[in-house]
Structure formats: C-alpha cells, structure tokens
Short mmCIF file of C-alpha atoms in Angstrom, two decimals:
data_model
loop_
_atom_site.label_atom_id
_atom_site.label_comp_id
_atom_site.label_asym_id
_atom_site.label_seq_id
_atom_site.Cartn_x
_atom_site.Cartn_y
_atom_site.Cartn_z
CA UNK A 1 -0.42 0.04 -0.11
CA UNK A 2 1.16 3.62 -0.40
CA UNK A 3 1.62 5.74 2.35
CA UNK A 4 -1.46 8.10 1.52
CA UNK A 5 -3.47 4.65 1.88
CA UNK A 6 -1.26 3.60 4.68
CA UNK A 7 -2.45 7.44 6.80
CA UNK A 8 -5.76 7.05 5.45
CA UNK A 9 -6.90 4.21 6.36
CA UNK A 10 -5.58 3.94 9.75
CA UNK A 11 -3.26 1.93 9.25
CA UNK A 12 -0.06 3.60 10.64
CA UNK A 13 2.03 2.88 13.14
CA UNK A 14 3.65 6.03 15.89
CA UNK A 15 6.68 5.56 17.91
CA UNK A 16 7.95 8.82 20.31
CA UNK A 17 9.77 8.86 21.94
CA UNK A 18 11.58 12.33 24.19
CA UNK A 19 15.04 12.87 24.42
CA UNK A 20 17.28 14.69 26.61
CA UNK A 21 17.52 17.23 24.89
CA UNK A 22 15.26 16.64 21.22
CA UNK A 23 11.21 14.85 21.41
CA UNK A 24 11.29 12.66 17.79
CA UNK A 25 8.40 10.65 16.49
CA UNK A 26 8.33 8.62 13.88
CA UNK A 27 5.23 7.34 12.16
CA UNK A 28 5.77 3.86 10.43
CA UNK A 29 4.24 2.23 7.04
CA UNK A 30 2.89 -1.62 7.66
CA UNK A 31 6.77 -2.38 6.03
CA UNK A 32 7.97 -1.09 9.07
CA UNK A 33 9.54 2.36 7.05
CA UNK A 34 9.25 5.45 8.26
CA UNK A 35 7.17 7.45 5.70
CA UNK A 36 6.80 10.75 8.44
CA UNK A 37 8.54 12.78 11.17
CA UNK A 38 8.29 15.43 14.25
CA UNK A 39 9.89 16.88 16.32
CA UNK A 40 10.09 19.17 19.58
CA UNK A 41 13.74 20.98 20.71
CA UNK A 42 13.85 20.99 24.77
CA UNK A 43 16.26 21.22 27.03
CA UNK A 44 16.57 20.53 31.07
CA UNK A 45 17.09 22.90 33.74
CA UNK A 46 18.86 22.95 36.96
CA UNK A 47 16.76 24.19 39.12
CA UNK A 48 17.88 23.99 43.76
CA UNK A 49 20.82 21.96 42.49
CA UNK A 50 18.82 18.54 40.97
CA UNK A 51 17.55 18.65 36.65
CA UNK A 52 14.69 18.52 36.04
CA UNK A 53 11.56 18.72 33.57
CA UNK A 54 8.31 20.50 34.16
CA UNK A 55 5.29 19.18 33.76
CA UNK A 56 4.93 21.89 31.07
CA UNK A 57 7.67 21.29 29.34
CA UNK A 58 6.76 18.04 28.55
CA UNK A 59 2.99 18.00 28.15
CA UNK A 60 3.45 21.20 25.92
CA UNK A 61 6.27 19.46 24.06
CA UNK A 62 4.21 15.81 22.97
CA UNK A 63 1.26 18.35 21.63
CA UNK A 64 4.01 20.59 19.58
CA UNK A 65 6.31 17.04 18.32
CA UNK A 66 2.66 15.54 17.08
CA UNK A 67 2.30 18.63 15.80
CA UNK A 68 5.26 19.28 13.57
CA UNK A 69 4.26 15.31 13.00
CA UNK A 70 0.53 16.23 11.84
CA UNK A 71 2.39 19.29 9.68
CA UNK A 72 4.79 16.52 7.87
CA UNK A 73 2.21 14.14 7.22
CA UNK A 74 -0.01 17.15 5.51
CA UNK A 75 3.02 19.07 4.10
CA UNK A 76 3.61 15.11 2.38
CA UNK A 77 0.43 13.19 2.16
CA UNK A 78 -1.97 15.90 1.87
CA UNK A 79 -3.81 14.46 4.82
CA UNK A 80 -4.90 14.45 8.52
CA UNK A 81 -4.04 11.45 10.57
CA UNK A 82 -7.29 10.32 12.08
CA UNK A 83 -6.85 6.80 12.95
CA UNK A 84 -3.18 4.87 13.59
CA UNK A 85 -3.00 1.04 13.63
CA UNK A 86 -1.03 1.54 17.05
CA UNK A 87 1.45 4.00 19.94
CA UNK A 88 4.23 3.72 21.73
CA UNK A 89 6.11 5.85 23.56
CA UNK A 90 9.08 5.57 25.33
CA UNK A 91 12.12 8.02 27.34
CA UNK A 92 14.72 8.47 28.45
CA UNK A 93 15.39 5.75 31.29
CA UNK A 94 14.80 5.87 35.51
CA UNK A 95 14.50 9.60 37.38
CA UNK A 96 11.92 9.57 39.86
CA UNK A 97 8.21 10.72 39.41
CA UNK A 98 6.18 10.39 42.24
CA UNK A 99 1.88 11.28 42.53
CA UNK A 100 -0.30 11.44 44.67
CA UNK A 101 -4.04 10.11 45.06
CA UNK A 102 -5.25 13.10 43.38
CA UNK A 103 -2.64 12.94 39.99
CA UNK A 104 -0.41 15.79 41.77
CA UNK A 105 3.07 15.96 41.17
CA UNK A 106 4.31 15.90 45.29
CA UNK A 107 7.90 16.83 43.59
CA UNK A 108 9.83 18.00 40.82
CA UNK A 109 10.46 15.47 37.64
CA UNK A 110 14.17 13.61 39.40
CA UNK A 111 15.93 12.96 36.12
CA UNK A 112 18.79 10.50 35.01
CA UNK A 113 21.34 12.75 34.96
CA UNK A 114 20.89 13.58 38.55
CA UNK A 115 23.88 12.45 41.04
CA UNK A 116 22.72 13.16 43.84
CA UNK A 117 21.43 9.76 45.49
CA UNK A 118 25.19 8.37 46.38
CA UNK A 119 24.07 7.51 49.98
CA UNK A 120 21.43 5.90 49.72
CA UNK A 121 22.50 4.18 45.93
CA UNK A 122 24.87 2.45 47.87
CA UNK A 123 23.17 1.54 51.32
CA UNK A 124 20.84 -0.26 48.75
CA UNK A 125 23.09 -1.83 47.16
CA UNK A 126 25.07 -3.72 50.48
CA UNK A 127 21.36 -4.48 50.52
CA UNK A 128 20.63 -6.81 48.07
CA UNK A 129 24.22 -7.35 46.65
CA UNK A 130 22.91 -6.04 43.12
CA UNK A 131 24.62 -2.39 42.50
CA UNK A 132 21.71 -0.48 42.36
CA UNK A 133 22.08 2.56 40.57
CA UNK A 134 22.05 6.41 41.14
CA UNK A 135 19.45 7.45 38.98
CA UNK A 136 17.38 4.36 39.84
CA UNK A 137 14.24 5.14 41.00
CA UNK A 138 14.41 3.36 44.25
CA UNK A 139 17.76 5.43 44.78
CA UNK A 140 15.29 8.60 44.32
CA UNK A 141 12.89 7.52 46.51
CA UNK A 142 15.79 6.02 49.40
CA UNK A 143 17.59 9.27 49.14
CA UNK A 144 13.80 11.20 49.12
CA UNK A 145 13.41 9.04 52.67
CA UNK A 146 17.56 9.76 54.06
CA UNK A 147 16.41 13.08 53.19
CA UNK A 148 13.35 13.09 55.75
CA UNK A 149 11.45 14.59 52.14
CA UNK A 150 7.39 15.27 54.14
CA UNK A 151 6.19 14.01 50.15
CA UNK A 152 7.10 10.50 50.80
CA UNK A 153 4.22 9.93 53.13
CA UNK A 154 1.71 10.83 50.03
CA UNK A 155 3.43 8.16 47.20
CA UNK A 156 1.24 6.52 45.42
CA UNK A 157 2.55 5.77 42.73
CA UNK A 158 5.67 6.64 41.33
CA UNK A 159 6.77 6.03 38.07
CA UNK A 160 9.48 6.54 34.62
CA UNK A 161 8.88 9.45 32.73
CA UNK A 162 7.59 7.27 30.15
CA UNK A 163 5.40 5.43 32.62
CA UNK A 164 4.09 8.51 33.32
CA UNK A 165 3.32 10.18 29.31
CA UNK A 166 1.55 6.98 29.27
CA UNK A 167 -0.43 7.17 32.25
CA UNK A 168 -1.78 10.43 31.09
CA UNK A 169 -2.83 9.15 27.33
CA UNK A 170 -4.23 5.80 28.29
CA UNK A 171 -5.11 5.92 32.57
CA UNK A 172 -3.27 2.45 32.90
CA UNK A 173 -0.24 2.47 34.66
CA UNK A 174 2.22 0.25 33.05
CA UNK A 175 5.11 0.37 32.67
CA UNK A 176 7.44 -1.53 30.61
CA UNK A 177 10.07 -3.90 31.59
CA UNK A 178 13.20 -2.62 30.66
CA UNK A 179 12.01 0.52 31.76
CA UNK A 180 10.84 -1.46 34.77
CA UNK A 181 14.36 -2.71 35.70
CA UNK A 182 15.85 0.53 36.19
CA UNK A 183 13.24 1.64 38.99
CA UNK A 184 13.89 -1.57 41.27
CA UNK A 185 15.35 -4.48 39.44
CA UNK A 186 13.02 -7.36 37.89
CA UNK A 187 13.79 -11.19 37.80
CA UNK A 188 14.26 -12.58 34.10
CA UNK A 189 12.14 -15.66 34.97
CA UNK A 190 8.76 -15.07 36.48
CA UNK A 191 9.19 -11.21 34.01
CA UNK A 192 8.05 -9.19 37.54
CA UNK A 193 10.04 -7.54 40.25
CA UNK A 194 12.57 -9.13 42.45
CA UNK A 195 9.77 -10.77 44.99
CA UNK A 196 12.83 -10.47 47.88
CA UNK A 197 14.61 -6.66 46.89
CA UNK A 198 10.94 -5.85 47.06
CA UNK A 199 10.29 -7.67 50.45
CA UNK A 200 13.73 -5.80 52.03
CA UNK A 201 13.00 -2.80 50.74
CA UNK A 202 9.49 -3.10 52.10
CA UNK A 203 11.38 -2.95 56.21
CA UNK A 204 13.02 0.17 54.60
CA UNK A 205 9.99 2.04 54.61
CA UNK A 206 8.75 -0.09 57.49
CA UNK A 207 11.21 1.47 60.03
CA UNK A 208 9.63 4.72 58.01
CA UNK A 209 6.22 3.77 59.26
CA UNK A 210 5.28 5.22 56.02
CA UNK A 211 1.63 3.62 54.71
CA UNK A 212 2.47 1.41 52.14
CA UNK A 213 4.63 -1.78 50.47
CA UNK A 214 6.51 -0.04 47.10
CA UNK A 215 4.84 -2.50 45.21
CA UNK A 216 1.70 -0.93 45.11
CA UNK A 217 2.90 2.95 43.94
CA UNK A 218 5.24 0.98 40.69
CA UNK A 219 3.21 0.97 37.58
CA UNK A 220 3.01 -3.03 36.55
CA UNK A 221 4.99 -5.09 34.48
CA UNK A 222 4.39 -5.37 31.44
CA UNK A 223 6.12 -7.04 27.96
CA UNK A 224 6.86 -6.77 23.94
CA UNK A 225 4.14 -7.85 23.06
CA UNK A 226 1.61 -7.42 25.43
CA UNK A 227 -1.84 -5.16 24.95
CA UNK A 228 -1.28 -1.60 27.20
CA UNK A 229 -4.23 0.07 26.84
CA UNK A 230 -5.85 2.87 24.30
CA UNK A 231 -6.42 6.07 23.59
CA UNK A 232 -8.42 7.13 25.90
CA UNK A 233 -10.35 11.10 24.84
CA UNK A 234 -8.44 13.09 26.97
CA UNK A 235 -5.41 11.27 26.14
CA UNK A 236 -6.22 12.57 22.21
CA UNK A 237 -7.02 15.90 23.44
CA UNK A 238 -4.18 16.18 24.81
CA UNK A 239 -2.06 14.59 22.46
CA UNK A 240 -3.89 16.25 19.32
CA UNK A 241 -6.07 19.61 20.67
CA UNK A 242 -7.47 19.87 17.23
CA UNK A 243 -10.07 17.26 17.87
CA UNK A 244 -9.05 14.84 14.77
CA UNK A 245 -6.99 11.94 16.25
CA UNK A 246 -9.48 9.33 18.14
CA UNK A 247 -9.93 7.36 20.59
CA UNK A 248 -9.50 3.78 21.44
CA UNK A 249 -6.18 3.45 19.48
CA UNK A 250 -4.32 0.47 21.54
CA UNK A 251 -0.99 0.85 22.83
CA UNK A 252 2.25 -1.29 23.94
CA UNK A 253 4.14 -1.11 26.69
CA UNK A 254 5.69 2.42 27.33
CA UNK A 255 9.61 1.86 27.36
CA UNK A 256 12.82 3.73 28.38
CA UNK A 257 15.45 4.84 25.39
CA UNK A 258 18.04 2.07 26.08
CA UNK A 259 15.32 -0.46 25.00
CA UNK A 260 13.87 1.48 22.15
CA UNK A 261 17.90 1.94 20.91
CA UNK A 262 18.02 -2.80 20.93
CA UNK A 263 15.41 -3.32 19.17
CA UNK A 264 16.40 0.32 16.30
CA UNK A 265 19.78 -2.02 15.35
CA UNK A 266 18.39 -5.75 16.07
CA UNK A 267 20.67 -5.74 19.22
CA UNK A 268 18.15 -7.80 21.64
CA UNK A 269 19.36 -11.11 20.88
CA UNK A 270 21.65 -12.52 23.54
CA UNK A 271 25.40 -11.98 22.46
CA UNK A 272 24.65 -9.19 20.82
CA UNK A 273 24.90 -5.32 21.43
CA UNK A 274 24.31 -2.25 21.43
CA UNK A 275 25.54 1.15 21.95
CA UNK A 276 24.37 4.42 21.80
CA UNK A 277 25.86 8.43 22.04
CA UNK A 278 24.57 10.80 22.04
CA UNK A 279 24.00 14.04 25.34
CA UNK A 280 24.66 10.54 27.52
CA UNK A 281 25.83 7.35 26.52
CA UNK A 282 25.78 3.80 27.23
CA UNK A 283 26.54 -0.59 25.62
CA UNK A 284 24.20 -2.52 26.59
CA UNK A 285 25.03 -5.51 25.68
CA UNK A 286 22.18 -8.84 25.78
CA UNK A 287 24.24 -11.92 28.10
CA UNK A 288 23.17 -15.21 28.92
CA UNK A 289 23.77 -15.61 32.42
CA UNK A 290 23.58 -13.32 35.63
CA UNK A 291 27.64 -11.73 36.41
CA UNK A 292 29.57 -13.05 38.78
CA UNK A 293 29.52 -10.70 41.41
CA UNK A 294 28.08 -6.83 41.35
CA UNK A 295 29.29 -4.51 39.58
CA UNK A 296 29.61 -0.51 40.46
CA UNK A 297 29.78 0.69 37.01
CA UNK A 298 27.55 -1.84 35.88
CA UNK A 299 23.39 -1.68 35.25
CA UNK A 300 21.59 -5.15 34.89
CA UNK A 301 18.91 -4.65 33.45
CA UNK A 302 16.05 -6.50 30.69
CA UNK A 303 15.47 -5.70 26.84
CA UNK A 304 11.91 -5.67 26.12
CA UNK A 305 10.65 -8.48 26.28
CA UNK A 306 13.02 -9.31 29.42
CA UNK A 307 16.48 -11.35 29.07
CA UNK A 308 18.96 -9.96 31.02
CA UNK A 309 21.24 -7.16 29.71
CA UNK A 310 25.02 -5.63 31.56
CA UNK A 311 24.54 -1.97 30.21
CA UNK A 312 27.18 0.25 30.89
CA UNK A 313 25.69 3.70 31.30
CA UNK A 314 28.02 7.11 31.48
CA UNK A 315 26.43 9.92 32.13
CA UNK A 316 28.47 12.37 29.41
CA UNK A 317 29.39 11.79 25.92
CA UNK A 318 28.93 14.67 23.24
CA UNK A 319 27.84 18.10 24.89
CA UNK A 320 31.28 19.27 25.45
CA UNK A 321 32.20 17.63 21.58
CA UNK A 322 29.52 20.09 19.79
CA UNK A 323 30.42 23.08 22.44
CA UNK A 324 34.18 22.87 20.69
CA UNK A 325 32.35 22.55 17.24
CA UNK A 326 30.48 25.41 17.91
CA UNK A 327 32.98 27.42 18.55
CA UNK A 328 34.72 26.33 15.02
CA UNK A 329 31.57 27.87 14.41
CA UNK A 330 31.47 30.49 15.47
CA UNK A 331 35.79 30.93 14.58
CA UNK A 332 34.48 30.52 11.20
CA UNK A 333 31.45 33.86 10.97
CA UNK A 334 34.20 36.18 12.46
CA UNK A 335 36.19 35.24 9.31
CA UNK A 336 33.09 35.51 7.46
CA UNK A 337 33.16 32.50 6.61
CA UNK A 338 29.05 30.90 6.17
CA UNK A 339 29.82 27.00 6.81
CA UNK A 340 27.09 24.27 7.40
CA UNK A 341 28.17 23.29 11.03
CA UNK A 342 27.43 19.45 9.37
CA UNK A 343 29.94 20.24 7.79
CA UNK A 344 31.97 21.81 10.05
CA UNK A 345 31.15 18.83 12.14
CA UNK A 346 31.61 16.75 8.64
CA UNK A 347 36.04 18.78 8.98
CA UNK A 348 36.20 18.07 12.19
CA UNK A 349 35.79 14.46 13.13
CA UNK A 350 37.16 13.62 9.50
CA UNK A 351 40.74 15.40 10.28
CA UNK A 352 41.01 14.01 14.20
CA UNK A 353 41.78 11.08 12.24
CA UNK A 354 44.31 12.44 11.04
CA UNK A 355 46.20 12.25 14.34
CA UNK A 356 48.55 10.55 16.69
CA UNK A 357 46.13 6.95 17.93
CA UNK A 358 46.63 8.73 20.85
CA UNK A 359 45.88 11.69 20.87
CA UNK A 360 49.29 13.10 21.42
CA UNK A 361 49.15 12.96 24.66
CA UNK A 362 46.41 15.71 25.24
CA UNK A 363 44.05 14.58 28.01
CA UNK A 364 40.18 16.21 27.50
CA UNK A 365 36.99 15.92 30.57
CA UNK A 366 33.72 16.07 29.35
CA UNK A 367 31.44 15.99 32.56
CA UNK A 368 28.65 18.19 32.58
CA UNK A 369 27.95 16.58 35.01
CA UNK A 370 28.65 13.88 37.79
CA UNK A 371 29.19 10.96 36.73
CA UNK A 372 29.12 7.77 38.58
CA UNK A 373 32.02 5.60 35.86
CA UNK A 374 34.47 7.56 37.17
CA UNK A 375 33.40 8.13 40.56
CA UNK A 376 32.90 12.14 39.69
CA UNK A 377 29.79 14.41 42.08
CA UNK A 378 29.71 16.77 39.79
CA UNK A 379 30.56 17.87 36.55
CA UNK A 380 33.56 20.17 35.02
CA UNK A 381 34.80 20.31 31.52
CA UNK A 382 38.65 19.39 31.58
CA UNK A 383 41.02 20.31 28.53
CA UNK A 384 44.57 18.95 29.97
CA UNK A 385 48.12 18.81 28.57
CA UNK A 386 51.67 19.26 29.06
CA UNK A 387 53.64 21.40 26.93
CA UNK A 388 55.56 18.11 25.47
CA UNK A 389 52.70 16.68 24.38
CA UNK A 390 51.89 17.31 20.53
CA UNK A 391 48.74 19.86 20.77
CA UNK A 392 47.63 20.21 16.81
CA UNK A 393 43.70 20.49 15.55
CA UNK A 394 43.60 17.29 14.61
CA UNK A 395 45.29 15.77 18.04
CA UNK A 396 42.95 17.83 19.50
CA UNK A 397 39.20 17.00 18.30
CA UNK A 398 40.65 13.05 18.49
CA UNK A 399 40.77 13.88 22.13
CA UNK A 400 37.60 14.80 22.42
CA UNK A 401 35.60 12.33 20.33
CA UNK A 402 37.87 9.13 22.18
CA UNK A 403 36.52 11.45 26.09
CA UNK A 404 33.01 10.76 24.75
CA UNK A 405 34.03 7.04 24.48
CA UNK A 406 36.57 7.18 27.37
CA UNK A 407 34.23 5.52 30.36
CA UNK A 408 32.25 3.03 27.92
CA UNK A 409 35.33 1.72 27.52
CA UNK A 410 36.26 1.31 31.49
CA UNK A 411 33.35 0.20 32.00
CA UNK A 412 33.51 -2.44 29.08
CA UNK A 413 36.37 -3.39 30.12
CA UNK A 414 35.63 -5.39 32.50
CA UNK A 415 32.46 -7.05 30.90
CA UNK A 416 35.37 -8.48 28.20
CA UNK A 417 38.33 -9.06 29.86
CA UNK A 418 37.06 -10.21 33.72
CA UNK A 419 33.53 -11.42 32.93
CA UNK A 420 35.27 -12.73 29.37
CA UNK A 421 31.48 -12.35 28.57
CA UNK A 422 31.26 -13.14 24.40
CA UNK A 423 29.75 -10.35 21.95
CA UNK A 424 29.23 -11.61 18.23
CA UNK A 425 28.22 -8.38 16.84
CA UNK A 426 27.79 -4.20 18.34
CA UNK A 427 26.62 -1.66 17.02
CA UNK A 428 26.16 1.48 16.69
CA UNK A 429 23.96 4.92 16.89
CA UNK A 430 23.46 8.28 17.93
CA UNK A 431 24.54 11.48 17.17
CA UNK A 432 27.82 10.50 18.29
CA UNK A 433 28.00 7.94 14.29
CA UNK A 434 26.53 10.86 12.49
CA UNK A 435 29.70 11.44 10.28
CA UNK A 436 30.13 8.95 8.91
CA UNK A 437 32.74 6.28 9.66
CA UNK A 438 34.48 8.31 12.90
CA UNK A 439 32.89 7.41 15.70
CA UNK A 440 32.54 3.98 14.92
CA UNK A 441 35.94 3.53 14.29
CA UNK A 442 36.97 6.02 17.08
CA UNK A 443 33.93 3.46 19.41
CA UNK A 444 35.98 0.13 17.45
CA UNK A 445 39.94 1.06 19.16
CA UNK A 446 37.83 1.78 22.76
CA UNK A 447 36.09 -1.03 22.61
CA UNK A 448 38.82 -3.69 21.14
CA UNK A 449 35.56 -5.61 19.08
CA UNK A 450 34.18 -4.80 15.45
CA UNK A 451 31.31 -1.89 15.46
CA UNK A 452 28.37 -1.91 13.19
CA UNK A 453 26.76 0.46 11.70
CA UNK A 454 22.92 0.58 10.09
CA UNK A 455 21.10 3.11 7.91
CA UNK A 456 18.88 3.27 9.86
CA UNK A 457 20.98 3.95 13.21
CA UNK A 458 19.19 7.96 12.08
CA UNK A 459 15.97 7.31 12.84
CA UNK A 460 16.67 6.24 16.65
CA UNK A 461 14.43 4.96 19.28
CA UNK A 462 11.69 6.59 18.35
CA UNK A 463 11.81 4.11 15.41
CA UNK A 464 12.90 1.79 17.39
CA UNK A 465 9.54 3.08 19.26
CA UNK A 466 7.26 2.28 16.46
CA UNK A 467 8.68 -1.58 15.60
CA UNK A 468 7.93 -2.56 19.20
CA UNK A 469 4.35 -0.99 18.27
CA UNK A 470 3.59 -2.99 15.02
CA UNK A 471 5.44 -6.17 16.77
CA UNK A 472 2.21 -6.21 18.95
CA UNK A 473 -0.71 -5.13 15.80
CA UNK A 474 1.55 -6.90 13.14
CA UNK A 475 3.02 -9.79 14.42
CA UNK A 476 1.11 -12.45 13.05
CA UNK A 477 3.08 -15.33 12.75
CA UNK A 478 4.22 -15.19 17.09
CA UNK A 479 7.23 -14.88 16.53
CA UNK A 480 9.69 -13.70 20.29
CA UNK A 481 10.74 -10.43 19.93
CA UNK A 482 14.99 -11.54 18.19
CA UNK A 483 13.37 -12.88 15.69
CA UNK A 484 10.51 -10.50 14.67
CA UNK A 485 13.02 -7.84 14.07
CA UNK A 486 15.81 -10.64 12.12
CA UNK A 487 13.05 -11.68 10.05
CA UNK A 488 10.58 -9.33 9.84
CA UNK A 489 12.42 -5.23 10.33
CA UNK A 490 16.13 -6.10 9.40
CA UNK A 491 15.78 -9.80 7.27
CA UNK A 492 19.43 -10.45 8.21
CA UNK A 493 20.68 -7.29 7.56
CA UNK A 494 24.15 -6.15 9.69
CA UNK A 495 25.22 -2.36 8.62
CA UNK A 496 28.13 -1.71 7.43
CA UNK A 497 31.34 -2.50 9.56
CA UNK A 498 34.78 -1.56 11.08
CA UNK A 499 36.99 -3.44 11.82
CA UNK A 500 40.51 -1.38 13.88
CA UNK A 501 43.56 -1.58 13.76
CA UNK A 502 46.55 -3.20 16.56
CA UNK A 503 47.67 0.36 16.14
CA UNK A 504 43.84 2.10 16.60
CA UNK A 505 43.03 -0.29 20.17
CA UNK A 506 46.35 0.70 21.39
CA UNK A 507 46.46 4.10 20.90
CA UNK A 508 42.83 4.08 22.92
CA UNK A 509 44.27 1.53 25.17
CA UNK A 510 47.38 4.12 25.77
CA UNK A 511 44.91 7.04 25.98
CA UNK A 512 42.53 5.70 28.58
CA UNK A 513 45.50 5.35 30.78
CA UNK A 514 47.07 8.91 31.01
CA UNK A 515 42.96 9.68 31.59
CA UNK A 516 42.35 7.38 34.31
CA UNK A 517 45.99 8.43 35.70
CA UNK A 518 44.57 12.64 36.24
CA UNK A 519 41.42 11.77 37.38
CA UNK A 520 42.80 12.99 40.39
CA UNK A 521 42.98 17.05 38.50
CA UNK A 522 39.51 16.61 37.43
CA UNK A 523 38.08 15.93 41.09
CA UNK A 524 40.41 19.23 42.36
CA UNK A 525 38.92 20.82 39.24
CA UNK A 526 35.55 19.68 40.90
CA UNK A 527 36.56 20.72 44.44
CA UNK A 528 37.63 24.38 43.14
CA UNK A 529 35.89 25.78 40.83
CA UNK A 530 32.27 26.46 42.17
#
C-alpha cells in the first residue's frame, strides 16, 4: 500500500520518544519504513541543584512534537491523521516522578542526570547485594526517605517519564519491563519485579512507618507484545488538541530509551549489543546469565522482552564535543565564512583521524554533569595537556572524540576482560555516529571490537518504539521479539562494520591509561571551581 493509503486508512504506527534534548515522533508503514516524522527541541534545567523538566515542558513538548508530525504528513501527503494502528511511548530511563492519590506530582521530576543519591544507592546495593545505580527510581525514593522529605508519606504512584506520558494518554499505570528494570531490579524468570528485593525495600519503608509497600506504588510490568491500553478521549485531546485524532488506538508497553535503542539496532538477542551515543552514552550487551558478582559500573537491566542485559551507562558523551564544535563555527563566522554546521562537524571529525592514535598525550574530560563511572559527583568540563604533548588540531579533536566514549571503555573492559562476556555483534547509533565512519572507528578502537552502523541508525529510538508497537499489532506469525526483528524488520541486514587496527587499539589503550591517571586533576576542578 502507498503511504497515502496507509495513513488514510489508519494503518500507520506511531513511535514517540522523549530524549534529553529532543522529542521525536516517527510514523511507519506496514513494512516498518518511516513515512513521516516530527520533532520538538527541549532542554533540562538545573533547579535547586537538581536536573528537571516541568510537567508543562513535557505536555507542551508532546503536543508540539505531534503537531510537527501532523504538519509533515500534511505537507507530504495532503492528509490529516485521524486514526492509527498503534502508538508507543518511550523516554529517557529511570528518574523519579512520585504522585499522590489525586495525581499531583509531589516534587519536580528528578531526571537520570542527577547524582545526589549516592548514600541511598550505596545502602541499597549492599542490602540487595546487587548494583543499584544513582539514577534508578528506588535510589531517588530512598534518598528522599533518608533526607526526611515530607512528600514521601503521600506517594500513591511512582513512575518514569515514559510511564507518566503513557498514563496521561491511556489512563493505565503500566511500564515495559526494560524501563521497569531501571526502577528496581526485575527477575528475568518471572518477568516481574524481584520479589526478594521488594521485601527488603519494604522493611525500609516499615522502619519509617510509611503507609504503603513498594509494589503498591509501582506501575504494573508488561513485556513486548502485550497490550498496554488504549488512547482515551482525554489522551487524544492532550496529544492532538484539534480533535482530529480519534480515541481507542491501542498502545504497546512504554519503554526506556535503552530498550528502543536495542530494538532499533536489532540487538535484543543474546550475545548481541549496541551502543547509544548522544547527550549521554550507554552500551547494552545481552547476556545469557548473571555476572559473577555486582559491579558498581555495570547495571543489570532487561530487553523489552525480558532478557538480561549488562548496561554501562555514562552521564556524559557529546555535550562538550558539541560545545567545542560551536566554538569553531563561531570562529568561521568571525572570519566571514558561513559554513554549515554539519560541514564543520564532518571536516573536524575526519581531520581527527589524521591525529596520533594516543591523541599526542592530550586529555579531555567531557563532564557536564557528575560521572558515576569515574566517581565524580559533579561535572567540570576540562582540557588537560603538558608542554611536551603534541598539540595540534587533529589531536585536539581526536581527544574530544575519545573522551566521549572513554567511560564506556572503562565499564566495558570489566565485561570483556574480567567477566569474559562474548559478543557476536555490536551496533552503534546516535549523534556520535552521524559523520560516517569516524565515531564508529573511535568506538571500535575503544572496545577493541568491530562496530556496525546501520543506515537506519539515524532514525533512533522513536523508530525503535514504533517497531515495538508494530510487534504488538502486526506479529501475525507469533514470533518472539528477536526473530521478529531479524526476519520481518531487518531481514538479515547487519549494517556496515569497521574493525579497528592494532595501532588504533593500542593508541586508545594508552589514552585511557593517561585519562585514568589524571582523574585527580578533574576531581580538583570539581572541588575548587564553583
């Protein structure tokens, strides 16, 4: 069927994802091919020393993104969207959104970017004998308890950003298992929250005489393929105030951006992995068993269908790199050259590959916010060199590219070197890979592994979310999620692969040793630069 017929007959499928700097909507046809998209740019704010987005930011961003999609459909096909086959909602994972009995948000949304939960995360990790990251929902909840915050006693529902948006559109308090595994650990066997950990957390609630159990306030866990409700009349008005969009559209379970990244890169099968690199970065390696012991640098989460995943999450990736590119753009304009920003990225990135494999001894710390991987509670972007280093443009850009994935290397070295995890394929996606071949080669050197990038990598998590919605309504063969992606969506396509040279691997290894040895310099910057 043509895209016009697909849209006109209400057979298109919508995926919406709330990223850190952009909300994106992707509309796909019956062959899972994107046929329209919409975007809305937004940015978090640091308020009272906590990173947040307001509810108005969320709702206005949702409406504006959908309006952008509607305009794209109108401009391309001359149609209005009246009905859809399915919708899926995704968002940046974890964080803290507690609501009372009447649905009022009790404290501003605390995002994944906050690192104020160190005390709680340490206590919970010890209690559970399981790594509990700073950004997980229970870390935020327990830190609020430790801080004696008055709102805790009034919590009736605790969810993530994806869970919140889904709730507003459907009235259903549910969550996909991948996103749910970033609230409190789940049991891959039962496909539900880990019952023993629920009991242990409840003992902490009892110590403070709080009037609920943890399970009572958490959203219900669903897995890929489950029906997660339908668009209500109120939800339809929220999404499309014009009244054109009709209620009753089925929704798949809301998921986190890590899960949609795995789907978008066909990396949900055991022994596959993906790396998402944008404002933050994370690698997801699907493993066949639990690790031998907990590691502070490695989170254990799940795929959207419940397989165990070893996740290395880094709070910082391209923000500092983008800031440096903006400086070069400003310089070019000062020289009277109106260069396109994408051209500037391309020129600088490709020139970086001419630099020394070890960046000539230069080091960059790209920490806009705290970085748990290296134990930094706050961020201070910092460039470090000595008078003996080989300081030139190629090495300068290359060290900033290396810095974007340095923490990923530190975490993944544990998986590959200590846990001997085997991976058949790692696929990259996100803005770091936009300049063809450059970010891909840098990451390959960092992980000492071939890295693949698909042509569809630029479609991102919104497309991955649309695929999950399609899996719910179009899986006529009753395939499991890995087989559905392999056979129906990707049809054997594994993308273009780059294998690092021994010199590149050795160079990055030398870089990372210098990087780790100079972390006290970054720590000093945190302590003395206010």
